[in-house]
Tab-separated table of C-alpha atoms and ligand atoms in Angstrom:
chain	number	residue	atom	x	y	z
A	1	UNK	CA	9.343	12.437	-23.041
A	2	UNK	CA	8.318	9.429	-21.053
A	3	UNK	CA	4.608	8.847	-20.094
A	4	UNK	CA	3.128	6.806	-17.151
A	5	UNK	CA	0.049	6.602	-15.827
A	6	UNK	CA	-0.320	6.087	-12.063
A	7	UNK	CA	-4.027	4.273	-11.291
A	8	UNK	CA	-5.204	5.454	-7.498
A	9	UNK	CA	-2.863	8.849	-8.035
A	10	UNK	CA	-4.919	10.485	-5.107
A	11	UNK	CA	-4.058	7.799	-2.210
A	12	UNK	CA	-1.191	7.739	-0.256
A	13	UNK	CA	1.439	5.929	-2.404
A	14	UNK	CA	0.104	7.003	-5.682
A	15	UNK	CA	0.049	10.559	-5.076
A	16	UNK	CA	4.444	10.449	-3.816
A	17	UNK	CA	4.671	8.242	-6.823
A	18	UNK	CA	3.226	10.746	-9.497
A	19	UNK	CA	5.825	13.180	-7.717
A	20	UNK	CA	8.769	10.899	-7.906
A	21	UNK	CA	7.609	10.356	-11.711
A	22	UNK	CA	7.808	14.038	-12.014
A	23	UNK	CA	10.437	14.780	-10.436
A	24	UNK	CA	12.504	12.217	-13.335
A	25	UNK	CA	10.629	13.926	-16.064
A	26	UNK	CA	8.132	11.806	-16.764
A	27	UNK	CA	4.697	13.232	-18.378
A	28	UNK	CA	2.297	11.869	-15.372
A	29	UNK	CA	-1.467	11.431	-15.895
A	30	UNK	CA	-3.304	10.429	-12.361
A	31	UNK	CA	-6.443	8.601	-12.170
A	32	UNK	CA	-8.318	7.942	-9.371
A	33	UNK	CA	-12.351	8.925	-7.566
A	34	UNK	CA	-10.700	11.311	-5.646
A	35	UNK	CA	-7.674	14.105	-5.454
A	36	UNK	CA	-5.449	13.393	-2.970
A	37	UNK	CA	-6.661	14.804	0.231
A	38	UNK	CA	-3.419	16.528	1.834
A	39	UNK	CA	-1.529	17.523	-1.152
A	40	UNK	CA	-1.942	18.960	-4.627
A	41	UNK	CA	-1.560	16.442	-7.182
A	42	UNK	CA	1.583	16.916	-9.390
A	43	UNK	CA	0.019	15.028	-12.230
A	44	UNK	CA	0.260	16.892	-15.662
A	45	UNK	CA	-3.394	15.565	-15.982
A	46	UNK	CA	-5.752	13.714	-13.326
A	47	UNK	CA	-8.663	12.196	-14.432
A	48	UNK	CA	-11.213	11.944	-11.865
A	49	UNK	CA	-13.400	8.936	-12.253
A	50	UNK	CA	-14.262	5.460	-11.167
A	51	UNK	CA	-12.307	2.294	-12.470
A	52	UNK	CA	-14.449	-0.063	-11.906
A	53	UNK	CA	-16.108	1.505	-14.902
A	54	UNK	CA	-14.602	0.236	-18.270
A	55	UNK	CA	-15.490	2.990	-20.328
A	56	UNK	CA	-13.351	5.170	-17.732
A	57	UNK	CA	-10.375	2.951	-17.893
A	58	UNK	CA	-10.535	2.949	-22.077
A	59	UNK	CA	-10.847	7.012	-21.659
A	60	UNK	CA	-7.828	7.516	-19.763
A	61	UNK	CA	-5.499	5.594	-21.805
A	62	UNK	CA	-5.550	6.925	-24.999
A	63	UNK	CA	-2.323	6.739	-25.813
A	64	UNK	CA	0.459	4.092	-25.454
A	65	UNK	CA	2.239	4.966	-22.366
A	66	UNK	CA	5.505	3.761	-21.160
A	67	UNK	CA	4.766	2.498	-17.969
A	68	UNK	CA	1.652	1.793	-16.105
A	69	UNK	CA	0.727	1.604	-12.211
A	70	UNK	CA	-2.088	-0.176	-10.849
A	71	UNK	CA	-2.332	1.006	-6.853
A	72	UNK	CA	-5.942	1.875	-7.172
A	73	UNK	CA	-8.138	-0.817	-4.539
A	74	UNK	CA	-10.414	-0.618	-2.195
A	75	UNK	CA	-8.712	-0.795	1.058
A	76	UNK	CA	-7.897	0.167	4.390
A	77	UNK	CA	-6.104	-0.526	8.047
A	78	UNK	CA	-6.904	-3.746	10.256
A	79	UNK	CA	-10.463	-2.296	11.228
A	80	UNK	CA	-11.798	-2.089	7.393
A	81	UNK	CA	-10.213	-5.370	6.373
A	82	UNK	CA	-10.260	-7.492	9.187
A	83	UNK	CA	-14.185	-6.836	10.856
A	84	UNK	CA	-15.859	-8.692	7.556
A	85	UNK	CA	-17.936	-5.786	7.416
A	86	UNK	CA	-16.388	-4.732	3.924
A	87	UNK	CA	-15.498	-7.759	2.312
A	88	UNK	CA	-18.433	-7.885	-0.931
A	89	UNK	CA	-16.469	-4.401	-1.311
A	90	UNK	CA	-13.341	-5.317	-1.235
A	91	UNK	CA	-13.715	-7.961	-3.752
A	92	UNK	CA	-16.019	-6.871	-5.819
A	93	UNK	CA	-14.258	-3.070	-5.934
A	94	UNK	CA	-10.829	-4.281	-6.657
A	95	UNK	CA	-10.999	-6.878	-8.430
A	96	UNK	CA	-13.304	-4.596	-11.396
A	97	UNK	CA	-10.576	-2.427	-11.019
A	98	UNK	CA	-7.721	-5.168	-11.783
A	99	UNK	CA	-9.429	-6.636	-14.477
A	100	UNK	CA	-10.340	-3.612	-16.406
A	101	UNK	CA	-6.934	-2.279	-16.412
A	102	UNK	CA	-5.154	-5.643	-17.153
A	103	UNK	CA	-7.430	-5.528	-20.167
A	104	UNK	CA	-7.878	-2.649	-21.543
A	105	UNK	CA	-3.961	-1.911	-21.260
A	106	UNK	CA	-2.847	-5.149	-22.982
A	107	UNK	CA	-5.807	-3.959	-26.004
A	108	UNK	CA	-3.938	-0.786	-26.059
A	109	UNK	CA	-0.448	-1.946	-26.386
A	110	UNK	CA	0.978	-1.171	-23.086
A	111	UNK	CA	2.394	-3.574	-22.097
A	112	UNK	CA	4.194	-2.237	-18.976
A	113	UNK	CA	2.102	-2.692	-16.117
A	114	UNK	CA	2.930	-2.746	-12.371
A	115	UNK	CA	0.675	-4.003	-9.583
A	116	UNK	CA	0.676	-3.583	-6.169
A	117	UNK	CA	-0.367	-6.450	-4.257
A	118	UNK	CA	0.211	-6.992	-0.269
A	119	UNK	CA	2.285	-9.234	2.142
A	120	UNK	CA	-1.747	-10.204	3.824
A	121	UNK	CA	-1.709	-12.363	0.556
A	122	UNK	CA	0.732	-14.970	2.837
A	123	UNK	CA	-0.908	-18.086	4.482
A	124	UNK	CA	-2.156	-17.282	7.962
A	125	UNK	CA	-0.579	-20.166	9.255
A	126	UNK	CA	2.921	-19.338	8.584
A	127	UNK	CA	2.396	-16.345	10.689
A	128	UNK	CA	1.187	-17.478	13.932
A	129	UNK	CA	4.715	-17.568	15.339
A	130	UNK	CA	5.360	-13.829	16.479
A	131	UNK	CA	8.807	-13.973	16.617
A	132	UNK	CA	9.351	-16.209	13.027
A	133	UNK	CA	6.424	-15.531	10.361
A	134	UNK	CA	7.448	-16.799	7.493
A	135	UNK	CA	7.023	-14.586	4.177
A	136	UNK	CA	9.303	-15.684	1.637
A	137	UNK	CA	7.554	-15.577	-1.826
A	138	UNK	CA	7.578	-19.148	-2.472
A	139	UNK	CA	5.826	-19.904	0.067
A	140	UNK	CA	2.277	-18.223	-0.480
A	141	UNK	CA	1.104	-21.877	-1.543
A	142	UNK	CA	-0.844	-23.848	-0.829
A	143	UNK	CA	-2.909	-20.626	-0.299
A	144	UNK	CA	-4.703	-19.225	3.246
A	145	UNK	CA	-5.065	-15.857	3.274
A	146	UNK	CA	-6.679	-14.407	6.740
A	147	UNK	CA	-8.616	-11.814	4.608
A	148	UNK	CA	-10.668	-11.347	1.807
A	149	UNK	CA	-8.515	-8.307	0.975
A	150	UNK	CA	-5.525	-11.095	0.405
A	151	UNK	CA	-7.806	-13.459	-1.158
A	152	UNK	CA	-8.429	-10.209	-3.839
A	153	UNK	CA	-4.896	-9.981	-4.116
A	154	UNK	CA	-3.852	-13.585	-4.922
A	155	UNK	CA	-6.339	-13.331	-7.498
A	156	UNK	CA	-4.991	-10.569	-9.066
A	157	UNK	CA	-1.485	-11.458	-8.984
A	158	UNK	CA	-2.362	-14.637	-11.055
A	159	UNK	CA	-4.721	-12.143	-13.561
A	160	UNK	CA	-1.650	-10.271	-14.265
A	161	UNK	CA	0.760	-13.082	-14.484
A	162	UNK	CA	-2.054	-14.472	-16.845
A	163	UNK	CA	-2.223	-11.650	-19.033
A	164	UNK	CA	1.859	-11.980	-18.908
A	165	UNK	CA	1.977	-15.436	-20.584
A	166	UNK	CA	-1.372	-14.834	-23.102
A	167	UNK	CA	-0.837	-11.416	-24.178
A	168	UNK	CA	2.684	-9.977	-24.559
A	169	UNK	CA	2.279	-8.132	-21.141
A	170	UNK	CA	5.346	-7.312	-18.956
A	171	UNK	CA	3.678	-7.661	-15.085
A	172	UNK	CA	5.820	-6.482	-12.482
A	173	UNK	CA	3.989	-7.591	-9.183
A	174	UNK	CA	5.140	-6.497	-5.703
A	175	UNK	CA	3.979	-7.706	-2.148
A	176	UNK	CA	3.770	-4.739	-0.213
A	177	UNK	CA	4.561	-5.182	3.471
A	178	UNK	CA	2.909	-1.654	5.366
A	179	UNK	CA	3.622	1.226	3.911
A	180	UNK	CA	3.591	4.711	6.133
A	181	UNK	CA	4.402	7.945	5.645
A	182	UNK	CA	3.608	11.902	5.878
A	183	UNK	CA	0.327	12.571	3.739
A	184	UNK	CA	-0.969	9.408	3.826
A	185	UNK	CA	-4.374	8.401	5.898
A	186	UNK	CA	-4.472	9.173	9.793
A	187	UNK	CA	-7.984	9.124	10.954
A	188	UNK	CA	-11.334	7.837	9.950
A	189	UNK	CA	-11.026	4.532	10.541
A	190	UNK	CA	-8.907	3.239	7.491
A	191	UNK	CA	-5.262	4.145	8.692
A	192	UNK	CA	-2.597	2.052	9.356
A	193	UNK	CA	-0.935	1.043	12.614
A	194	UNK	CA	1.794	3.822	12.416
A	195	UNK	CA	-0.471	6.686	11.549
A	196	UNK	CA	-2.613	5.048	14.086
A	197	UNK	CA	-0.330	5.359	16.706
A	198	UNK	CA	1.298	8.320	15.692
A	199	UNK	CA	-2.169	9.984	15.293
A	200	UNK	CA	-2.709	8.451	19.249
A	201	UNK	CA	0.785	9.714	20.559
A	202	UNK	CA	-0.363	13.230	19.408
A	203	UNK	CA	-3.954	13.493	20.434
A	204	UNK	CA	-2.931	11.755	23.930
A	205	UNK	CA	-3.280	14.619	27.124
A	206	UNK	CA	-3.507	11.820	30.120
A	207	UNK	CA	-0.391	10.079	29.131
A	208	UNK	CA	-2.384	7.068	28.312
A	209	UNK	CA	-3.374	5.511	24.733
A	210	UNK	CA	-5.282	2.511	23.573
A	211	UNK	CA	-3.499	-0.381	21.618
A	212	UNK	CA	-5.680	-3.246	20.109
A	213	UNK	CA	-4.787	-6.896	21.726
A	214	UNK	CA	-1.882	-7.318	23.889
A	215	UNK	CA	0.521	-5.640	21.270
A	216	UNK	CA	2.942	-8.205	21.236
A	217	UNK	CA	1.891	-9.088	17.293
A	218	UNK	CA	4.788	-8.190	15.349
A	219	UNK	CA	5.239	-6.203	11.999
A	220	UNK	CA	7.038	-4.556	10.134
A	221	UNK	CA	7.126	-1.194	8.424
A	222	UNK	CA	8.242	0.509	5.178
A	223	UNK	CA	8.611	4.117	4.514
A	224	UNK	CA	6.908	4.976	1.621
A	225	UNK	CA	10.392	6.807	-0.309
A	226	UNK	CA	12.133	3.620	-0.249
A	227	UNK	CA	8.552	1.788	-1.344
A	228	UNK	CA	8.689	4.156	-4.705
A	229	UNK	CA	12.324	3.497	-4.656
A	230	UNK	CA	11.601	-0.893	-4.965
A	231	UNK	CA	8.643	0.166	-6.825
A	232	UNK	CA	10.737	1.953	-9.644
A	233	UNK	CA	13.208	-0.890	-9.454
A	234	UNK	CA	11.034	-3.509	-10.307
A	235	UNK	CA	9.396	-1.599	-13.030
A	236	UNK	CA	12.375	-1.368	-15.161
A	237	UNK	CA	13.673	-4.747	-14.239
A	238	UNK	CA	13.652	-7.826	-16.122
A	239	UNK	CA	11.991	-9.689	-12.996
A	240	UNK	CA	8.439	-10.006	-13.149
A	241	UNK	CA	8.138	-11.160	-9.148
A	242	UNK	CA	5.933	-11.053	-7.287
A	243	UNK	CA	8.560	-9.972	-5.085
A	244	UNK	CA	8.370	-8.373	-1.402
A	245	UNK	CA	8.689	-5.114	-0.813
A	246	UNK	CA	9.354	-4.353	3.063
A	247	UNK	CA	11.294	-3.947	5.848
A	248	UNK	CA	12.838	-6.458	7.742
A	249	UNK	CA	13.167	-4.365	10.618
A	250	UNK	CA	10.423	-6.385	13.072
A	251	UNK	CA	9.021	-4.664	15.774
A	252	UNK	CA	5.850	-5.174	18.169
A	253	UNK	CA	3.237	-2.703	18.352
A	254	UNK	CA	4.611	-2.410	22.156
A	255	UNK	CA	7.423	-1.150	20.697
A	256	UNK	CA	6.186	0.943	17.680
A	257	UNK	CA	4.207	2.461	20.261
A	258	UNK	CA	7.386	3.387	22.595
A	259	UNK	CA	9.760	4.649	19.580
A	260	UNK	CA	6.938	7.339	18.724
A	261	UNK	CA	6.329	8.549	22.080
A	262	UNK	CA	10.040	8.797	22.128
A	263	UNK	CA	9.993	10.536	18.909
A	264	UNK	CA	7.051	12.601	20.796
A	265	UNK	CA	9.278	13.338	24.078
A	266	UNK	CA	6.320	11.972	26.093
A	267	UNK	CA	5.971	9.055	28.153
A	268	UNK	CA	2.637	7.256	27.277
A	269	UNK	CA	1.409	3.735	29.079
A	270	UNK	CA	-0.758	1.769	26.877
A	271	UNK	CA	-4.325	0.672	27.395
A	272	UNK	CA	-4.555	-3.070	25.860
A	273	UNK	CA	-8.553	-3.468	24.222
A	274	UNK	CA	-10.201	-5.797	22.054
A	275	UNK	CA	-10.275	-5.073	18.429
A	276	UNK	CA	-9.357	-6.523	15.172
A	277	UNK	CA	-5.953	-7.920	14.915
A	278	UNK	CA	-4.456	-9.696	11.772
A	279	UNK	CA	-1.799	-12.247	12.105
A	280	UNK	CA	0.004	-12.776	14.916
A	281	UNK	CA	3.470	-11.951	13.276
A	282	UNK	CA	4.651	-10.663	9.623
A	283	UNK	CA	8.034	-9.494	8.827
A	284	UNK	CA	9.216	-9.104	5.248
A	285	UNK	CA	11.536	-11.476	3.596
A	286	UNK	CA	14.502	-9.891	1.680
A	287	UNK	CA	16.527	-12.574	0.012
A	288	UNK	CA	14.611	-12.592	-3.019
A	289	UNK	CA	14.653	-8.889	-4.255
A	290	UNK	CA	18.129	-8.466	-2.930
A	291	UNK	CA	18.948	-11.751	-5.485
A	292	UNK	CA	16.857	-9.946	-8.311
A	293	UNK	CA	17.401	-6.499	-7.880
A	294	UNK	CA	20.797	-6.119	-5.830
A	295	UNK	CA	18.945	-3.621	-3.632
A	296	UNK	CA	16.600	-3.752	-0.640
A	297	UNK	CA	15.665	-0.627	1.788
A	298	UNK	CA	17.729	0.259	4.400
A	299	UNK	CA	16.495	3.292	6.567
A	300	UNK	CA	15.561	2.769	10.163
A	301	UNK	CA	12.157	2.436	11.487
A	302	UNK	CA	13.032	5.711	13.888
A	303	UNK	CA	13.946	7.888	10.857
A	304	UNK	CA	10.658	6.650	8.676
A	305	UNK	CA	8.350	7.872	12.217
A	306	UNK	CA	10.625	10.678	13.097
A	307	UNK	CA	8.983	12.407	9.547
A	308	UNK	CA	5.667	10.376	10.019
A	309	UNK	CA	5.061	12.074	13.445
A	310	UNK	CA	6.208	15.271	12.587
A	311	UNK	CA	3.724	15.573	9.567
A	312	UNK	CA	0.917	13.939	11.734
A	313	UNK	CA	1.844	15.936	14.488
A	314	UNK	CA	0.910	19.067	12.436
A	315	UNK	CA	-2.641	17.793	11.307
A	316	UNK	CA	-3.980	17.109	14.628
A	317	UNK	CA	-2.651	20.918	15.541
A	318	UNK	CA	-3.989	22.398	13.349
A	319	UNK	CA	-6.189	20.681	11.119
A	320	UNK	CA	-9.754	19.101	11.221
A	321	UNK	CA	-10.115	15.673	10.397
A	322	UNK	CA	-10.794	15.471	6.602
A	323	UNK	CA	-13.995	13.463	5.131
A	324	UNK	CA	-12.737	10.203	3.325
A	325	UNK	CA	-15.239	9.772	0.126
A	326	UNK	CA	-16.767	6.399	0.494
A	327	UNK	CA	-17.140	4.008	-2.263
A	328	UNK	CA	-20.611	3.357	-3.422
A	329	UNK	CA	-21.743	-0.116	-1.750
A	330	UNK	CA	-21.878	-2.847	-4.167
B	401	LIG	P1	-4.977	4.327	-0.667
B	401	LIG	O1	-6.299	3.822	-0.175
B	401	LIG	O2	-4.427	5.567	-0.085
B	401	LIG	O3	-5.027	4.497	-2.244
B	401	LIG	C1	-5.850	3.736	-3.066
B	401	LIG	C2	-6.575	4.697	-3.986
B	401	LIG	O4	-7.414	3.932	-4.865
B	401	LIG	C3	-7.489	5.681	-3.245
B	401	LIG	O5	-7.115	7.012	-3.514
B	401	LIG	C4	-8.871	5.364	-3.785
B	401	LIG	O6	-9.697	6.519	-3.952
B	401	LIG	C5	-8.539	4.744	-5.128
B	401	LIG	N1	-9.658	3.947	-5.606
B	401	LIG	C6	-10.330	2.989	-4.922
B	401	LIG	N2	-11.329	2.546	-5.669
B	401	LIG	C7	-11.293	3.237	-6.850
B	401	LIG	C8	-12.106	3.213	-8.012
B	401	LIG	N3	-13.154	2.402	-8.115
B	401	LIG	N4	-11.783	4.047	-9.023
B	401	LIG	C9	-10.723	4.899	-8.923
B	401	LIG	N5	-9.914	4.960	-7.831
B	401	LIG	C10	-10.227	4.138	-6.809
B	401	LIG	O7	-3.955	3.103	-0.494
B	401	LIG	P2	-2.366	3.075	-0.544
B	401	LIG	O8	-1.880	2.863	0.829
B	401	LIG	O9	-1.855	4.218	-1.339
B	401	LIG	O10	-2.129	1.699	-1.332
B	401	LIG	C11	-1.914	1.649	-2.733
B	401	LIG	C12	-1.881	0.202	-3.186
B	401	LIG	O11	-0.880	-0.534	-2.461
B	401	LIG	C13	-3.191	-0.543	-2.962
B	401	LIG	O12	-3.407	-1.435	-4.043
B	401	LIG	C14	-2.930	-1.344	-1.712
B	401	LIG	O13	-3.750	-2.497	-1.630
B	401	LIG	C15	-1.462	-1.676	-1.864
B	401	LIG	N6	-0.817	-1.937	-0.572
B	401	LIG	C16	-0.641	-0.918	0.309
B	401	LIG	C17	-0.049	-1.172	1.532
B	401	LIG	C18	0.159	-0.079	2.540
B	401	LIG	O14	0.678	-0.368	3.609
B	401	LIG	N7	-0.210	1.177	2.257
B	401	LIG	C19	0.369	-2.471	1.855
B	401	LIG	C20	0.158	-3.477	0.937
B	401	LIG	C21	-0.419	-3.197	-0.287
């Protein structure tokens, strides 16, 4: 029987991605600080524990396992990364994280090892053109990251790549480009523009909602099956990347905003407030993992919200908003 070992198994991707590893018979151990918070894990094991201490990471792999995933980080949506107001964290947090698993994988002879970094890793100033950002993978130098999250990110890419051409590791490196998706975070203050809005859509009684900026930045938006589906992919590939992982579907948040309240069969006018924004424009770039993998995701926005919503729908209904653990400060 295979064995993996999914790092961050109780956030959003890592938790569908121990069940995907399940579901194709994998044994799955999970590690992360906390259980997922909307789902039983399907791990066969989850270790519950903090990875920015070593002696954690060299507990939980105690055995040579066939393939390893890295998701664990300290992150969030445009108002934890963007403000400043988390950025020692961010660093400091995921970067420990990065280079205790690099390490203590490699001294343990697996040499498998996927990491997920993130499209903000891309220069702001190729994305300052709403309608034309420019995110092929070649061109993340000379670097410019808006955030320190990115900054984190570039950082780790290279760690991993380093480890790949000192010590016998096999890195496999994607560039996520916004992941969403039922179970993942939708209040709090650390979701994402489509549980965001989807969250806003649902809650809204007066017809009205609030959208940060003028909502004619652009993005675009992955559901999180076809994310494990690239994610997979690339494991067992020869390609190392990085490569992106995204949609190329662009949309505005004017218009992300309009497909849910269609989804929603309500007619909402937006309320345009300051607030933290990102880049003016990101799309993914597909050329490269349709070269290298012959495959690149295909389902629509609309169908990727239609389950969001529904799921999200549900929680505000009839659940409470649940308490997201906090990291201890640095
Ligand atoms: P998430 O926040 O839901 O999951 C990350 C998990 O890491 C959390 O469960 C958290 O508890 C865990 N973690 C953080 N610090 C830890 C520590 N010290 N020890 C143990 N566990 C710790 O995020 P996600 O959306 O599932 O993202 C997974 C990965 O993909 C992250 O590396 C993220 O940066 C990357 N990514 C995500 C997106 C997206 O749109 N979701 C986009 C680009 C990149």
């Amino acid at each position: 029987m295979k064995t993996a070992l999914v790092c961050g198994a109780g956030g959003f991707i890592g938790s569908h991605l121990v069940k995907r590893l399940k579901r194709e018979g994998f044994w799955v151990r999970g590690a992360d600080l906390k259980y997922p918070e909307y789902d039983e894990t399907a791990a066969d094991d989850f270790a519950q524990g903090d990875l920015r201490d070593v002696n954690f990471c060299k507990a939980i792999v105690d055995r040579r396992f066939d393939e390893i995933y890295q998701l664990a980080a300290d992150m969030g949506g445009a108002g934890y990364i963007f403000t400043g107001e988390n950025d020692a964290n961010v660093m400091h947090n995921s970067a420990t994280i990065n280079l205790n698993m690099v390490d203590v994988a490699s001294k343990n002879d697996c040499k498998r090892i996927f990491y997920s970094s993130s499209a903000c890793m891309y220069p702001a100033h190729n994305q300052e053109n709403p309608n034309a950002p420019v995110t092929n993978e070649a061109s993340a130098y000379p670097a410019n990251p808006d955030s320190e999250y990115g900054w984190e990110k570039l950082f780790s890419e290279r760690l991993y790549l380093a480890y790949q051409r000192n010590m016998g590791m096999q890195a496999r490196i994607a560039r996520y480009h916004n992941i969403f998706g039922p179970l993942g975070t939708w209040t709090g203050g650390k979701e994402k523009a489509p549980a965001a809005v989807c969250r806003k859509v649902a809650e809204s009684k007066n017809g009205r909602i609030e959208v940060w900026g003028d909502g004619e930045q652009t993005r675009s938006f992955l559901f999180v099956d076809e994310c494990l589906e690239g994610t997979t992919r690339l494991m067992r590939s020869d390609f190392s990347g990085p490569v992106n992982i995204g949609s190329e579907e662009m949309v505005t948040i004017n218009q992300l905003v309009r497909i849910v309240a269609d989804i929603a069969g309500k007619k909402i006018d937006i309320d345009h407030i300051p607030g933290p924004l990102g880049v003016r424009g990101r799309n993914s770039h597909n050329a490269l993992i349709r070269e290298k993998l012959g495959w690149e995701p295909t389902q629509t926005l609309k169908a990727g919200l239609e389950k969001t919503y529904a799921w999200i729908e549900s929680q505000v209904r009839t659940n409470k908003p649940k308490v997201v653990p906090q990291l201890q400060k640095v």
